[in-house]
Amino acid sequence: VACHEGHAEVAAALLAANAEVDQVDSDGLTPLVLACQEGHTEIVATLLAANADVNLADSDGDTPLFTACWEGHVEVVAALLAANADVERAVAHGFMPLFAASKLGHTEIVAMLLAANATVDPSNDNEQTPMVVACCEGHLGVVQLLSSYGARRTFPFPAPHDTAEHVVAAEGHADVVAWLAAHPHPLHPSLKGRQVRLTGLTRAELNGRVGTVVSLEHASARYGVSLGGGETLSVKPSNV
């Protein structure tokens, strides 16, 4: 109750009296999930300091991070990420935290998750990706961020080989359609100029060689990487 209602001093006193930090209530919710749901940042910090399990899901399978991302609580998400919350931990039907933030249009949280190395193109059980749901909902800021990190613009859902442009046009999101048309290959500043080690690409002697990310090709979900001798290679993000 204290964690749900935001009574930080009461929660701290209960923990000092050896209350179980990960105790599940009658609804199957943990104190940390409840605090994340309501956006009580101080209580989240108190629970984490008391060694609450940052990845412990509730009875529905929702983790604290997924819950905070769904609700849009930026400071709570920051606290969870600082405590090494698993950005790849999926909940029911294969939904990851990035799906929640993308669907609800929480652009700042999307940026935080991507900066924490969340996979940009995970597929849920219905073969949806964060880019699909962001396009369907018309969240331009999210589409821009996902695109800059190399999100695919073709998907098997809603229809096989559907495109981002078709999805947003069908939903009537004219601003997103215009942006996609004008920016076919954006590259996030955090990626451009990053040095990368090339491994496992070909039988040529690439192992151990270092290149620099210079471009992004959405159609093939690859980065353009320049090598010291002026050579440029196209490599998958998983190799970068």
Coordinates of C-alpha atoms in Angstrom, one line a residue:
V1 CA 0.0 0.0 0.0
A2 CA 2.8 2.4 0.9
C3 CA 4.5 1.9 -2.4
H4 CA 1.3 2.2 -4.4
E5 CA 0.2 5.4 -2.6
G6 CA 3.6 7.1 -2.6
H7 CA 4.2 7.1 1.1
A8 CA 8.0 7.2 0.9
E9 CA 8.7 7.5 4.7
V10 CA 6.4 4.7 5.5
A11 CA 8.0 2.4 2.9
A12 CA 11.4 3.3 4.3
A13 CA 10.3 2.5 7.8
L14 CA 8.8 -0.9 6.8
L15 CA 12.0 -1.8 5.1
A16 CA 14.0 -0.8 8.1
A17 CA 11.8 -3.1 10.1
N18 CA 12.8 -6.0 7.8
A19 CA 9.8 -6.0 5.6
E20 CA 10.2 -8.3 2.6
V21 CA 11.3 -6.1 -0.3
D22 CA 10.1 -8.4 -3.0
Q23 CA 6.9 -9.5 -1.3
V24 CA 4.0 -10.1 -3.8
D25 CA 0.6 -8.8 -2.8
S26 CA -2.8 -10.4 -3.4
D27 CA -2.9 -9.1 -6.9
G28 CA 0.4 -10.6 -7.8
L29 CA 2.2 -7.2 -7.8
T30 CA 5.6 -6.5 -6.2
P31 CA 6.4 -3.3 -4.3
L32 CA 8.7 -2.2 -7.1
V33 CA 6.2 -2.8 -9.9
L34 CA 3.6 -0.8 -7.9
A35 CA 5.9 2.1 -7.4
C36 CA 6.9 2.0 -11.1
Q37 CA 3.3 1.9 -12.1
E38 CA 2.5 5.1 -10.2
G39 CA 5.8 6.9 -10.9
H40 CA 7.0 7.2 -7.3
T41 CA 10.7 7.8 -8.1
E42 CA 11.8 8.2 -4.5
I43 CA 10.2 4.9 -3.4
V44 CA 11.7 3.2 -6.5
A45 CA 15.1 4.4 -5.4
T46 CA 14.5 3.2 -1.8
L47 CA 13.5 -0.2 -2.9
L48 CA 16.5 -0.6 -5.3
A49 CA 18.8 0.5 -2.4
A50 CA 17.2 -2.2 -0.3
N51 CA 18.2 -4.7 -3.1
A52 CA 14.8 -5.2 -4.7
D53 CA 15.0 -7.5 -7.7
V54 CA 15.0 -4.9 -10.6
N55 CA 13.9 -7.6 -13.1
L56 CA 11.3 -9.4 -10.9
A57 CA 8.0 -9.6 -12.9
D58 CA 4.5 -9.5 -11.4
S59 CA 2.0 -12.3 -11.9
D60 CA 1.1 -11.1 -15.4
G61 CA 4.8 -11.2 -16.4
D62 CA 5.2 -7.4 -16.5
T63 CA 8.6 -6.2 -15.3
P64 CA 9.3 -3.0 -13.4
L65 CA 11.0 -1.5 -16.5
F66 CA 8.2 -2.5 -18.9
T67 CA 5.6 -1.0 -16.5
A68 CA 7.5 2.3 -16.2
C69 CA 8.0 2.5 -19.9
W70 CA 4.3 1.9 -20.5
E71 CA 3.3 4.6 -18.1
G72 CA 5.9 7.0 -19.3
H73 CA 7.7 7.7 -16.1
V74 CA 11.0 9.0 -17.3
E75 CA 12.8 9.4 -14.0
V76 CA 11.7 5.9 -12.9
V77 CA 13.0 4.4 -16.1
A78 CA 16.3 6.2 -15.5
A79 CA 16.6 4.8 -12.0
L80 CA 15.9 1.3 -13.3
L81 CA 18.4 1.5 -16.1
A82 CA 21.0 2.7 -13.6
A83 CA 20.3 -0.4 -11.6
N84 CA 20.9 -2.6 -14.7
A85 CA 17.4 -3.4 -15.5
D86 CA 17.2 -5.8 -18.5
V87 CA 16.1 -3.8 -21.6
E88 CA 15.7 -7.1 -23.5
R89 CA 13.4 -8.8 -21.0
A90 CA 10.1 -9.6 -22.8
V91 CA 6.7 -9.8 -21.1
A92 CA 3.6 -11.5 -22.4
H93 CA 3.4 -12.1 -26.2
G94 CA 7.0 -11.1 -26.7
F95 CA 6.6 -7.4 -25.9
M96 CA 9.8 -5.7 -24.7
P97 CA 10.1 -2.3 -23.0
L98 CA 10.9 -0.6 -26.3
F99 CA 7.5 -1.7 -27.6
A100 CA 5.7 0.0 -24.7
A101 CA 7.5 3.3 -25.1
S102 CA 7.2 3.2 -28.9
K103 CA 3.4 2.5 -28.8
L104 CA 2.6 5.1 -26.3
G105 CA 4.8 7.8 -27.9
H106 CA 7.2 8.2 -25.0
T107 CA 10.1 9.6 -27.1
E108 CA 12.5 10.4 -24.3
I109 CA 12.2 6.9 -22.9
V110 CA 12.7 5.4 -26.4
A111 CA 15.9 7.4 -26.6
M112 CA 17.0 6.1 -23.2
L113 CA 16.4 2.5 -24.1
L114 CA 18.2 2.7 -27.4
A115 CA 21.1 4.4 -25.6
A116 CA 21.1 1.4 -23.2
N117 CA 21.6 -0.9 -26.3
A118 CA 18.0 -2.1 -26.6
T119 CA 17.6 -4.0 -29.8
V120 CA 15.9 -1.7 -32.3
D121 CA 14.0 -4.3 -34.3
P122 CA 12.8 -7.0 -31.9
S123 CA 9.7 -8.9 -33.1
N124 CA 6.8 -9.9 -30.8
D125 CA 4.7 -13.0 -31.2
N126 CA 2.7 -11.2 -33.9
E127 CA 5.9 -10.2 -35.8
Q128 CA 5.3 -6.6 -34.9
T129 CA 8.3 -4.3 -34.2
P130 CA 8.6 -1.0 -32.3
M131 CA 8.7 0.7 -35.7
V132 CA 5.4 -0.9 -36.8
V133 CA 3.6 0.3 -33.7
A134 CA 5.1 3.8 -33.8
C135 CA 4.0 4.1 -37.4
C136 CA 0.5 2.8 -36.7
E137 CA 0.1 5.3 -33.8
G138 CA 1.7 8.2 -35.8
H139 CA 4.4 9.0 -33.2
L140 CA 6.8 11.1 -35.4
G141 CA 9.5 11.6 -32.7
V142 CA 9.6 7.9 -32.1
V143 CA 9.8 7.0 -35.8
Q144 CA 12.6 9.5 -36.2
L145 CA 14.6 7.9 -33.3
L146 CA 14.0 4.3 -34.4
S147 CA 15.0 5.2 -38.0
S148 CA 18.2 6.9 -36.9
Y149 CA 19.2 3.6 -35.1
G150 CA 18.6 1.5 -38.2
A151 CA 15.0 0.3 -37.7
R152 CA 13.7 -1.7 -40.7
R153 CA 11.1 0.1 -42.9
T154 CA 9.7 -3.1 -44.3
F155 CA 7.8 -5.6 -42.1
P156 CA 5.8 -8.8 -42.3
F157 CA 3.0 -7.1 -40.3
P158 CA 0.3 -5.7 -41.0
A159 CA 0.8 -7.3 -44.4
P160 CA 3.8 -9.2 -45.9
H161 CA 6.5 -6.9 -47.2
D162 CA 4.5 -3.9 -46.0
T163 CA 6.4 -0.6 -45.7
A164 CA 6.6 2.1 -43.0
E165 CA 5.4 4.6 -45.6
H166 CA 2.4 2.5 -46.5
V167 CA 1.4 1.9 -42.9
V168 CA 1.5 5.6 -41.9
A169 CA -0.3 6.6 -45.0
A170 CA -3.0 4.1 -44.4
E171 CA -3.4 5.5 -40.9
G172 CA -3.5 9.1 -42.1
H173 CA -0.4 10.3 -40.5
A174 CA 0.7 12.8 -43.1
D175 CA 3.5 14.4 -41.1
V176 CA 5.2 11.0 -40.6
V177 CA 4.8 10.1 -44.3
A178 CA 6.5 13.4 -45.2
W179 CA 9.4 12.9 -42.9
L180 CA 10.0 9.3 -44.0
A181 CA 10.0 10.4 -47.7
A182 CA 12.5 13.2 -46.9
H183 CA 14.8 11.1 -44.7
P184 CA 15.5 7.7 -46.3
H185 CA 18.8 7.1 -44.5
P186 CA 19.2 9.0 -41.3
L187 CA 22.0 8.1 -38.9
H188 CA 21.9 8.8 -35.2
P189 CA 24.8 11.1 -34.0
S190 CA 25.8 8.5 -31.4
L191 CA 26.5 6.0 -34.2
K192 CA 28.2 8.2 -36.8
G193 CA 31.9 8.2 -36.6
R194 CA 32.0 5.3 -34.1
Q195 CA 34.9 3.0 -34.5
V196 CA 34.0 -0.6 -35.0
R197 CA 35.9 -3.9 -35.2
L198 CA 35.0 -6.0 -38.2
T199 CA 34.7 -9.7 -37.6
G200 CA 33.1 -12.7 -39.3
L201 CA 32.1 -10.8 -42.5
T202 CA 34.0 -12.6 -45.3
R203 CA 37.0 -14.9 -45.7
A204 CA 39.0 -11.9 -46.6
E205 CA 41.4 -10.8 -43.9
L206 CA 38.9 -8.6 -42.0
N207 CA 39.3 -10.0 -38.6
G208 CA 40.8 -7.5 -36.3
R209 CA 40.5 -4.6 -38.7
V210 CA 38.8 -1.4 -37.5
G211 CA 36.5 0.9 -39.5
T212 CA 34.3 3.9 -38.9
V213 CA 30.5 4.1 -39.3
V214 CA 29.8 6.7 -42.0
S215 CA 26.2 6.0 -43.2
L216 CA 23.1 3.9 -42.7
E217 CA 21.2 2.0 -45.3
H218 CA 17.6 1.2 -44.1
A219 CA 16.6 -0.9 -47.1
S220 CA 19.1 -3.6 -46.1
A221 CA 19.5 -2.6 -42.4
R222 CA 23.2 -2.2 -42.8
Y223 CA 25.8 0.4 -41.9
G224 CA 28.4 1.9 -44.3
V225 CA 31.8 1.5 -42.7
S226 CA 34.9 3.2 -44.0
L227 CA 38.3 1.5 -43.6
G228 CA 41.7 3.2 -43.3
G229 CA 42.7 2.6 -46.9
G230 CA 39.7 4.4 -48.3
E231 CA 37.7 1.2 -48.7
T232 CA 34.0 1.3 -47.7
L233 CA 32.1 -1.8 -46.6
S234 CA 28.4 -2.4 -45.9
V235 CA 27.9 -4.4 -42.7
K236 CA 25.0 -5.5 -40.6
P237 CA 24.5 -3.7 -37.3
S238 CA 25.0 -7.0 -35.5
N239 CA 28.6 -7.0 -36.8
V240 CA 29.2 -3.5 -35.6

